[in-house]
Short mmCIF file of C-alpha atoms and ligand atoms in Angstrom, two decimals:
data_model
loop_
_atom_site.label_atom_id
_atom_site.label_comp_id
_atom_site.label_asym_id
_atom_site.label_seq_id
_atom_site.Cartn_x
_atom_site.Cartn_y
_atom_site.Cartn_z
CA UNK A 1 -17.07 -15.45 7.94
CA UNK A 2 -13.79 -14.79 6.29
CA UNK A 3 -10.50 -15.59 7.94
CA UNK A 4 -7.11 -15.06 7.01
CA UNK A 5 -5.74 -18.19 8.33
CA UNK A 6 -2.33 -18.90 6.74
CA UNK A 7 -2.47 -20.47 3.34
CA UNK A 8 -0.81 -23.27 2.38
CA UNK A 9 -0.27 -23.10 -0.94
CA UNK A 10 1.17 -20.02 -3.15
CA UNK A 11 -0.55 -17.91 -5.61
CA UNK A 12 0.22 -18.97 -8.86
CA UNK A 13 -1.16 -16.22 -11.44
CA UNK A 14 -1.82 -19.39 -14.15
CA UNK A 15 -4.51 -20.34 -11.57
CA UNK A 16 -8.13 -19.61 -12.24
CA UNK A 17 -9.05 -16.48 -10.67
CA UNK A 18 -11.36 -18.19 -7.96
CA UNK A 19 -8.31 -20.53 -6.86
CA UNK A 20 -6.23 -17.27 -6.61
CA UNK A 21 -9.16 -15.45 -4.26
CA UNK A 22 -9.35 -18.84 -2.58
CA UNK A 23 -5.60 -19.33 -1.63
CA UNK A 24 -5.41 -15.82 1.12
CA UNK A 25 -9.52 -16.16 1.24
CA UNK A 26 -10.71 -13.18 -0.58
CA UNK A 27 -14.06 -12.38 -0.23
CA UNK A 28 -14.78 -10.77 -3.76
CA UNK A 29 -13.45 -9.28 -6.75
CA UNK A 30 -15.17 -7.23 -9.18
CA UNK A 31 -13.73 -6.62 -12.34
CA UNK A 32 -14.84 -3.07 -14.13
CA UNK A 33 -15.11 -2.32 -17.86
CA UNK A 34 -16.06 0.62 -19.68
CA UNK A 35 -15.30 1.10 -23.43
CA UNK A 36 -16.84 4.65 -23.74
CA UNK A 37 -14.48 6.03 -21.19
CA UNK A 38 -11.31 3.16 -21.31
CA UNK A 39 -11.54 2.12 -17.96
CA UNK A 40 -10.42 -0.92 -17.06
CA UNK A 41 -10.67 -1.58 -13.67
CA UNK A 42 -10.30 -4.58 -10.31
CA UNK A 43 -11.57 -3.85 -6.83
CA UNK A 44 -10.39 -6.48 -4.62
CA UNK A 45 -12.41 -7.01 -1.35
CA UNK A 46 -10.63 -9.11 1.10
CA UNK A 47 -11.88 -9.27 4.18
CA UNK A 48 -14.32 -7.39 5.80
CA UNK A 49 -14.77 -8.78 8.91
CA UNK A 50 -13.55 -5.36 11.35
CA UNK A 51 -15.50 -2.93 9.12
CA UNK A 52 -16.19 -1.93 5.47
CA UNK A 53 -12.70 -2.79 3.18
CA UNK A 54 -10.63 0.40 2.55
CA UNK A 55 -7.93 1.04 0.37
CA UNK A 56 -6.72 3.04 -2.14
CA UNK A 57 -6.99 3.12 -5.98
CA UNK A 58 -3.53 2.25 -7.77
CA UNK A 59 -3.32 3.52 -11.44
CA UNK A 60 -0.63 1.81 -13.31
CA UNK A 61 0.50 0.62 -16.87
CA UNK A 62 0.66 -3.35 -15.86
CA UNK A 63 1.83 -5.54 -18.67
CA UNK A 64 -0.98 -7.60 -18.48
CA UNK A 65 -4.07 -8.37 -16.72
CA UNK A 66 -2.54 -11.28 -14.57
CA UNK A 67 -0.09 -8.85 -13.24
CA UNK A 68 -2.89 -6.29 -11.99
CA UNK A 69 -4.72 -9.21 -10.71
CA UNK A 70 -1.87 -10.40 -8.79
CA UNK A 71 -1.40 -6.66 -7.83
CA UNK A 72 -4.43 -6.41 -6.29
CA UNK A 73 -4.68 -9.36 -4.18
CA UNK A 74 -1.50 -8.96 -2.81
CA UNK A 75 -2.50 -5.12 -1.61
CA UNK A 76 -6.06 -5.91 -0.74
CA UNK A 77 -4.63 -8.84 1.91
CA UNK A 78 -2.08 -6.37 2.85
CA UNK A 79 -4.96 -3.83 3.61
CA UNK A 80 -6.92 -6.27 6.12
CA UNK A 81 -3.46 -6.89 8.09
CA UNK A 82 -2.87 -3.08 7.93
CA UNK A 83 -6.20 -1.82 9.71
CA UNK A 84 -6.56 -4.77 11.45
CA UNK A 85 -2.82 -4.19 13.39
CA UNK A 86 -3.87 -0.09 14.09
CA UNK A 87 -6.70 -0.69 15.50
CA UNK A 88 -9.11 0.30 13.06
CA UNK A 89 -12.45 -0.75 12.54
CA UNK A 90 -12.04 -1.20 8.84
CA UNK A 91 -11.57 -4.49 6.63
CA UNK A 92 -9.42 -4.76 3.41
CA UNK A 93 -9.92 -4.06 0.11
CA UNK A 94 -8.25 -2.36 -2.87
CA UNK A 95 -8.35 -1.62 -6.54
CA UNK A 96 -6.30 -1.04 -9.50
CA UNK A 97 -6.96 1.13 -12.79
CA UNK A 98 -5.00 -0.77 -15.96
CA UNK A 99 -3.23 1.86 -17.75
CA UNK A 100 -1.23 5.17 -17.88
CA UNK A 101 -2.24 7.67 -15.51
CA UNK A 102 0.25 10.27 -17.48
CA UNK A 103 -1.91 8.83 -21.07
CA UNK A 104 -5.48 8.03 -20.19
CA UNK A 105 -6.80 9.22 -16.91
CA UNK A 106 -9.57 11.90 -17.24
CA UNK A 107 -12.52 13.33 -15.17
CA UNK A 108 -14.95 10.66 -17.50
CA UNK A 109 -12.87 7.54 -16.35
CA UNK A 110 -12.43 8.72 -12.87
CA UNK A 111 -16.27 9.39 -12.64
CA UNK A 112 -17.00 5.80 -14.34
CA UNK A 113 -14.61 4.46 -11.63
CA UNK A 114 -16.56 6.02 -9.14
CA UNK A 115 -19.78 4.47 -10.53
CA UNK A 116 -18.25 0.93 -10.08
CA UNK A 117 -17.37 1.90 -6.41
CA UNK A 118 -20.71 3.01 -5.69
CA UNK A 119 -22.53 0.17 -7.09
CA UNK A 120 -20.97 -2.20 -4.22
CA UNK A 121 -22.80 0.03 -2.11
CA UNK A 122 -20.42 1.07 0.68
CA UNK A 123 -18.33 -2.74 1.50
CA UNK A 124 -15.61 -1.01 -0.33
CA UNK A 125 -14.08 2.69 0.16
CA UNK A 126 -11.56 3.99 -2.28
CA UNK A 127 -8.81 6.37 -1.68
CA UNK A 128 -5.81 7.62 -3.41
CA UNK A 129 -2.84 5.32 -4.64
CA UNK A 130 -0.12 5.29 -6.92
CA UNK A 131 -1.17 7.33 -9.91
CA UNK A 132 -4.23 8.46 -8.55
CA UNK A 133 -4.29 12.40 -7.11
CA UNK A 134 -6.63 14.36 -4.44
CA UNK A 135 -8.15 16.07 -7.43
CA UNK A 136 -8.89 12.52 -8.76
CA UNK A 137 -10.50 11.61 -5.92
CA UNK A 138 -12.89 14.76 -6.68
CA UNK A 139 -14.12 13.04 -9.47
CA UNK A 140 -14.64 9.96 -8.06
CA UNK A 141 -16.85 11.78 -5.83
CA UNK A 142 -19.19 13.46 -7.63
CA UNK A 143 -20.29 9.45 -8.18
CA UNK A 144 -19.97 7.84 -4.85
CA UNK A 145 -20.12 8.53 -0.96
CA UNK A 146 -17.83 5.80 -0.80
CA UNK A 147 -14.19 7.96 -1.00
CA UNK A 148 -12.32 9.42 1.13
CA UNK A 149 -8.88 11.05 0.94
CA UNK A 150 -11.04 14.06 -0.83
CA UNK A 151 -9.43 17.54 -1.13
CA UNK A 152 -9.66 19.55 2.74
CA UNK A 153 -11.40 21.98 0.56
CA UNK A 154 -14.38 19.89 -0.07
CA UNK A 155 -13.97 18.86 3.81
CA UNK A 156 -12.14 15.81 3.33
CA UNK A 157 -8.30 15.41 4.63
CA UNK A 158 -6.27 15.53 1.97
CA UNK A 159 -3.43 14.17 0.46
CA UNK A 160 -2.64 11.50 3.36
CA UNK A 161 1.08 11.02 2.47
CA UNK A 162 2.20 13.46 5.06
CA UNK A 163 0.82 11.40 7.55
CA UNK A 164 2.28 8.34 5.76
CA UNK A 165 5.67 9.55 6.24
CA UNK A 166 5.42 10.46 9.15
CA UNK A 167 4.25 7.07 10.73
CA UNK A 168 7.17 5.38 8.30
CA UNK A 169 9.35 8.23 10.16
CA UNK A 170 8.34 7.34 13.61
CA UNK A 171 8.78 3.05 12.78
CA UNK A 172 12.55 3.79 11.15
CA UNK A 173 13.42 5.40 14.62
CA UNK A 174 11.92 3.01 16.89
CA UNK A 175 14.02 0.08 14.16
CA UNK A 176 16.92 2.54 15.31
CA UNK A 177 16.47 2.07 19.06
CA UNK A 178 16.42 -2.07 18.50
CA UNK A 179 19.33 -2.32 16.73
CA UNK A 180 21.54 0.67 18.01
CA UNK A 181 20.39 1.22 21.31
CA UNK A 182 19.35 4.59 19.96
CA UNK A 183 16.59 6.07 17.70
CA UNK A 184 18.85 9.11 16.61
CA UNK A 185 19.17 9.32 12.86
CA UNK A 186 21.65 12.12 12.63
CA UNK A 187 24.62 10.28 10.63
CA UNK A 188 22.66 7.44 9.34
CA UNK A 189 22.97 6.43 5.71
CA UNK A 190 19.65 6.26 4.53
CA UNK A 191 18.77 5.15 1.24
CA UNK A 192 15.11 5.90 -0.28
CA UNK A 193 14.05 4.39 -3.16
CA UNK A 194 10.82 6.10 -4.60
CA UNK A 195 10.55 9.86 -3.98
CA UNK A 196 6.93 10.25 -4.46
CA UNK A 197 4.37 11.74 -2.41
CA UNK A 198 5.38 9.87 0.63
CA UNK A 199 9.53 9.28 -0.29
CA UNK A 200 9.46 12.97 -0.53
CA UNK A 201 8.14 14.18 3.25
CA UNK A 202 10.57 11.04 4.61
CA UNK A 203 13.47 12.74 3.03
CA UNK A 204 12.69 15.90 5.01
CA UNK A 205 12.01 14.66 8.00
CA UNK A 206 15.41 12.40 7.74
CA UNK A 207 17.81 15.41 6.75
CA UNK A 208 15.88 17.66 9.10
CA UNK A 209 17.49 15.21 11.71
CA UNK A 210 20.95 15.07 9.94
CA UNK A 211 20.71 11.62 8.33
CA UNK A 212 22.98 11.05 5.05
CA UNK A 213 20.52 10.74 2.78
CA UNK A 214 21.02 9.26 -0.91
CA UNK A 215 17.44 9.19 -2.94
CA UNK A 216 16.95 7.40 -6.46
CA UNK A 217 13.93 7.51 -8.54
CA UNK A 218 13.00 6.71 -12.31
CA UNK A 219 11.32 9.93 -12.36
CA UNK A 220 14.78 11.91 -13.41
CA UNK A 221 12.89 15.53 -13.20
CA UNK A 222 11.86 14.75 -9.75
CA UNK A 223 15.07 13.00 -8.62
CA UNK A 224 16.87 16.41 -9.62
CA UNK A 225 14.07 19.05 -7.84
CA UNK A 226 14.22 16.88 -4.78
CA UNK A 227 17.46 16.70 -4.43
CA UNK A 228 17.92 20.60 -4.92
CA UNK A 229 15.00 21.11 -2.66
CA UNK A 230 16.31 18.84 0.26
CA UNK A 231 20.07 18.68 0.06
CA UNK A 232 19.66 15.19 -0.27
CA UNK A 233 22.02 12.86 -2.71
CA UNK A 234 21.41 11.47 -6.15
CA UNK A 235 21.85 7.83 -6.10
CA UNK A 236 24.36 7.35 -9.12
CA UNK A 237 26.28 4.02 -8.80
CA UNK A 238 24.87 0.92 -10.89
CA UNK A 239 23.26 -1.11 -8.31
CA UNK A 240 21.29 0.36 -6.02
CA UNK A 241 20.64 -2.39 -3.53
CA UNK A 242 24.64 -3.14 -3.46
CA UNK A 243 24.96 0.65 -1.76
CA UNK A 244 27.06 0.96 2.03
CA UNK A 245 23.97 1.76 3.68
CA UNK A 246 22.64 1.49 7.17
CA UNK A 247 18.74 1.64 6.47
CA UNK A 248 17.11 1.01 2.93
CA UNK A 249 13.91 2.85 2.99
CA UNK A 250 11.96 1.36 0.07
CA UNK A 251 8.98 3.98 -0.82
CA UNK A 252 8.02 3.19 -4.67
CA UNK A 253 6.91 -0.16 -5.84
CA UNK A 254 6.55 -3.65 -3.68
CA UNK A 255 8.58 -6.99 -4.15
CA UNK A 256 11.62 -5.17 -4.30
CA UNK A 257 13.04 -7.77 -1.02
CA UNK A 258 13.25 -10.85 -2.88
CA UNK A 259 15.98 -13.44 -3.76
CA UNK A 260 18.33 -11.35 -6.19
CA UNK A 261 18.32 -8.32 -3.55
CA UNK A 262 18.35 -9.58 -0.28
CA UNK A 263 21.90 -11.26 -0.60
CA UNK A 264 23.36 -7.87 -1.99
CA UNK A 265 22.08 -5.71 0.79
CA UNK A 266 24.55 -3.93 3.11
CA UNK A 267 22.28 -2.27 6.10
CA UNK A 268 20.89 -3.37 8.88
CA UNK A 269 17.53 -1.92 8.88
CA UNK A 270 14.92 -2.41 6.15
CA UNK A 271 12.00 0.71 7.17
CA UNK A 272 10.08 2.24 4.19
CA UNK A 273 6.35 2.97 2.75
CA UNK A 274 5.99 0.84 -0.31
CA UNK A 275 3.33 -1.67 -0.08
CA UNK A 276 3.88 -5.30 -0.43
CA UNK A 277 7.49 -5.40 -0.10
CA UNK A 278 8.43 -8.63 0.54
CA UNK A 279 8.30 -10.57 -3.01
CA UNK A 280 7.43 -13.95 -1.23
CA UNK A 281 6.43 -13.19 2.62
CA UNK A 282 6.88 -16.04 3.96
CA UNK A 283 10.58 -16.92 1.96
CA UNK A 284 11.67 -12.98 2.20
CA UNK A 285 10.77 -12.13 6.08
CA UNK A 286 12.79 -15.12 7.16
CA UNK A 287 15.68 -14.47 4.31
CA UNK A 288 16.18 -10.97 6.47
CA UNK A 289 15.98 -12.62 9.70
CA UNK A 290 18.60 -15.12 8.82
CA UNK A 291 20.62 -12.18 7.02
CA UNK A 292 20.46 -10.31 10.80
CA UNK A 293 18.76 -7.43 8.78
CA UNK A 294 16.03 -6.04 10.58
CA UNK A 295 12.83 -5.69 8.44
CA UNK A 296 9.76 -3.19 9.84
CA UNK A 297 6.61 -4.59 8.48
CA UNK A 298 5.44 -2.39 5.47
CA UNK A 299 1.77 -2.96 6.80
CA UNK A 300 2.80 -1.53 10.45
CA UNK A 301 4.57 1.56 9.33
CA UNK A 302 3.17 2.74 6.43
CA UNK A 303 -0.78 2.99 8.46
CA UNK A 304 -0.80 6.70 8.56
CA UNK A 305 -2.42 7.22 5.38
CA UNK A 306 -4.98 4.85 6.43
CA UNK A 307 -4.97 6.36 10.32
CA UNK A 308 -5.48 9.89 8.09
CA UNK A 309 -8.17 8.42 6.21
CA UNK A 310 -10.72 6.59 8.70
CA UNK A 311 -10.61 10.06 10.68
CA UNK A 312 -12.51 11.06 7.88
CA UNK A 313 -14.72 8.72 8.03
CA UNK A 314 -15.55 9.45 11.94
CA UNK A 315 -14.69 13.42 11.46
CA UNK A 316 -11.26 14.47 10.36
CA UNK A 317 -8.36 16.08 12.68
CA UNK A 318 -4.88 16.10 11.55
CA UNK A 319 -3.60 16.29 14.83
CA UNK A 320 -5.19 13.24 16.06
CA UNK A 321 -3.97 11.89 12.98
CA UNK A 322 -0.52 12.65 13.39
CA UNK A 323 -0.63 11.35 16.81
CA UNK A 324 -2.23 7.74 16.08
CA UNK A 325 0.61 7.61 13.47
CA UNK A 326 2.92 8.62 16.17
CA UNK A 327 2.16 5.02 18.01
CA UNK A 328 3.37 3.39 15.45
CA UNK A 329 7.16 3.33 17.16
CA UNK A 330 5.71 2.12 20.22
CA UNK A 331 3.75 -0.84 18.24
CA UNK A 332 6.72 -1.54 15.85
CA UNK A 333 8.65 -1.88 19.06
CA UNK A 334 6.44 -4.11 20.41
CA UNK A 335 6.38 -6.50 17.30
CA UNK A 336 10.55 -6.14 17.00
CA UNK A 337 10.12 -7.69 20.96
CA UNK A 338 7.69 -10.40 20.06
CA UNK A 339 9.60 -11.59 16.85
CA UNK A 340 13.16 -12.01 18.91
CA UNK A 341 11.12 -13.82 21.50
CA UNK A 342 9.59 -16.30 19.66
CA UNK A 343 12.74 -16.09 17.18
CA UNK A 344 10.25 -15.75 14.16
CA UNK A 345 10.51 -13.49 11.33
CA UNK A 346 8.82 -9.56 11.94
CA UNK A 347 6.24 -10.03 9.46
CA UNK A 348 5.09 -13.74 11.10
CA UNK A 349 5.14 -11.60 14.67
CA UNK A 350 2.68 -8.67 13.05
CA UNK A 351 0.77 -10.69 11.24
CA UNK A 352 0.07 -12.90 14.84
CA UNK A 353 -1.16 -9.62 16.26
CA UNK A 354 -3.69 -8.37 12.83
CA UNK A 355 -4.79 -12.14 12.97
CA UNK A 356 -5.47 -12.18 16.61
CA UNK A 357 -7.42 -9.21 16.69
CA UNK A 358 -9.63 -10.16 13.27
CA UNK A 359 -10.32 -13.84 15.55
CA UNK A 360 -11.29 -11.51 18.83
CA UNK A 361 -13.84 -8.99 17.30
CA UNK A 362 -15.03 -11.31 14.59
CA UNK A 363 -16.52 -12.89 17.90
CA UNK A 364 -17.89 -9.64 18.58
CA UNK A 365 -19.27 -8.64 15.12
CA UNK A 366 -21.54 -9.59 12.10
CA UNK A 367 -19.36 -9.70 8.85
CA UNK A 368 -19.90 -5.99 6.91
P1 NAD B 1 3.90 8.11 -5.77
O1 NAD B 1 3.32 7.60 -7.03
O2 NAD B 1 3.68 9.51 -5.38
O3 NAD B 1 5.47 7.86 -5.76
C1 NAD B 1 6.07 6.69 -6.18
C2 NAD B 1 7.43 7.10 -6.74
O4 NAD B 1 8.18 5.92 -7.01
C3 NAD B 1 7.33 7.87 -8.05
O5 NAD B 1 8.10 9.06 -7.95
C4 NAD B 1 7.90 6.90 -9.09
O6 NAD B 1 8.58 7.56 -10.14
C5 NAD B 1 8.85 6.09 -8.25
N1 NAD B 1 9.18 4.77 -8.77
C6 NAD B 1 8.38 3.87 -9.38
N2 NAD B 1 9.08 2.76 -9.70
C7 NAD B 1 10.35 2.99 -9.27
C8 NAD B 1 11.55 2.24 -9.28
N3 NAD B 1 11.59 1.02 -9.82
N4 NAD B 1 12.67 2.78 -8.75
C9 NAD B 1 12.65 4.01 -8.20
N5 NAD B 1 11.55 4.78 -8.16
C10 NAD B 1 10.42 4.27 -8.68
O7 NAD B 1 3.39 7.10 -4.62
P2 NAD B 1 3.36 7.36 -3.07
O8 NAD B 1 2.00 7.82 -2.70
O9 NAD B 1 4.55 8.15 -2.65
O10 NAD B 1 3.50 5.87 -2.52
C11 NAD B 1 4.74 5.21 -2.50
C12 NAD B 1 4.54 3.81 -1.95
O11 NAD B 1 4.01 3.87 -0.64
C13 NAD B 1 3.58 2.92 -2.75
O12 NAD B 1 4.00 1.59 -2.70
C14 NAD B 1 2.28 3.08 -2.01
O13 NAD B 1 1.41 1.98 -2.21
C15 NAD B 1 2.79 3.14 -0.59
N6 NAD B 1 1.88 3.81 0.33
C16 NAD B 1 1.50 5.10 0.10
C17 NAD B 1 0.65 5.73 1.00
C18 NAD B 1 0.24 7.16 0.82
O14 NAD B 1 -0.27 7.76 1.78
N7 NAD B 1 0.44 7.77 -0.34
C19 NAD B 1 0.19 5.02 2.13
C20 NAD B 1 0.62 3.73 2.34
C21 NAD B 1 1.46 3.12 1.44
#
């Protein structure tokens, strides 16, 4: 049975691609190639000791194979730690398409993707990502049972970001109550990085409660119809993570908490949706902890789009949904209480709890 026992040595991506699966214990990886369509293509299964391994697809232009490798790993493990903290009954997995979703992504690839998923015959179910749309997800299944995140009008929920943003919502106020004795956002300088699907619904909800909010993204057309849309601010100094801020929300890519940003940052919370955020988890979560800047798990409070997505799975309600991501302030609470009594880093206090719950049912249940 697979365990995700801390490991004690770090992934290098020189290593052979066994020794990487080896170092976090990942159960398999299957690597996808098509040359009729272009698809290139890694599912990552991590564990799937709780229940099948869910996650979504991520479509990106990575500079090389190594880096989508590394990618993939890193988001499968963080899969296993998210479902395995909410509750769920579902184990972690997650896969990456190599190349420009703007350039190369068609109904043929998506379908050949979804030939790939099926042929591992349920132990992994895909969903959207970075890159990758509800329409997408159409595609996919016309070629496997093994989706979700389909459009409501083919009885599937949807684009799960709402949900996302709203669980990311509910962990930034319950980080509010710990550090200022009050979850009220109204005057809070709120900085989100990444106004995607997700960094888009946070910025409503946040001026919607009177937070100052400054947004940046690379995307220059969006930045602008966001910020028109929302009343929000354009970011426009030259370093972003040097801002006065009292929470950085970080909703695009991961790794951006690592050693060059940490020492520049000026908040005291750390609450957004990007995946992986931590460059180094072990090195980064105790960096904020020393830095007195209060960091809420990316697994714990980004779950909604994974809360949204297993109601699928067991028949889909929004509002039951919305409130399973609504416990995600009273469980981010509960992990900010654990971490300052054993004085250990956030991410060391969640992962105790996704650990301890993998041990206790593994007891219970056959591997997937
Ligand atoms: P998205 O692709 O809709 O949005 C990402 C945004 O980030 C884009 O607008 C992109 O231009 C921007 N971006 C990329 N690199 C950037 C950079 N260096 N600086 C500033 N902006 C940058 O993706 P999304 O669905 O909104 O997801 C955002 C993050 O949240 C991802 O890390 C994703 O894995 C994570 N997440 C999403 C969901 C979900 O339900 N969609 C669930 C859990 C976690």
């Amino acid at each position: 049975m697979a365990t995700t026992k801390e490991p004690k040595e770090t992934v290098q991506n020189t290593d052979s691609v066994l020794k990487q699966m080896s170092i976090n214990n990942h159960e398999q990886v299957v690597f996808c190639n098509d040359n009729d369509t272009g698809l290139k293509a890694i599912i990552a299964i991590h564990n799937t000791v709780l229940g099948p391994a869910l996650g979504g697809t991520r479509m990106w232009a990575y500079n090389n194979e190594a880096e989508a490798l590394n990618d993939v790993l890193r988001l499968s493990r963080g899969m296993t730690y998210k479902a395995a903290i909410s509750g769920l009954n579902l184990g972690g997995g997650k896969a990456v398409i190599i190349g420009d979703s703007s350039k190369i992504k068609n109904e043929a690839l998506m379908r050949r993707f979804g030939k790939f998923v099926n042929s591992l015959g349920g132990k992994y179910i895909t969903a959207e990502d970075v890159g990758i749309s509800t329409k997408d997800m159409e595609y996919v299944k016309m070629e496997t049972d093994h989706v979700t995140g389909i459009p409501e009008s083919m009885g599937g929920s949807g684009d799960p970001s709402p949900v996302t943003a709203y669980g990311v919502y509910m962990g930034m106020k319950a980080s509010a109550k710990y550090v200022y004795g009050s979850d009220s956002l109204n005057g809070k300088k709120v900085l989100v990085q990444g106004i995607g699907h997700v960094g888009e619904h946070l910025v409503n909800h946040l001026v919607k409660e009177g937070a100052k909010v400054t947004i940046f993204d690379i995307n220059k057309e969006r930045l602008e119809a966001v910020a028109k849309e929302s009343g929000a601010t354009i970011f426009n100094g030259s370093d972003l993570y040097e801002l006065d801020m009292d929470i950085y929300a970080p909703c695009a890519l991961g790794a951006t908490l690592n050693s060059q940003s940490i020492p520049k940052l000026r908040c005291a919370i750390v609450a957004g949706a990007a995946n992986n955020q931590l460059e180094d988890e072990n090195l980064h979560g105790q960096m904020l902890l020393d830095k007195g800047i209060l960091w809420a798990p990316d697994f714990l409070i980004n779950a909604g789009g994974v809360i949204n997505v297993y109601s699928e799975l067991i028949g889909y309600n929004r509002d039951y949904a919305m409130t399973n991501a609504q416990k995600i302030y009273d469980l981010a609470t509960s992990i900010f209480n654990t971490a300052s009594q054993q004085k250990i880093s956030t991410i060391a206090a969640a992962k105790l709890v996704a650990e301890k719950r993998i041990e206790e049912i593994g007891k219970v249940k056959l591997s997937y």
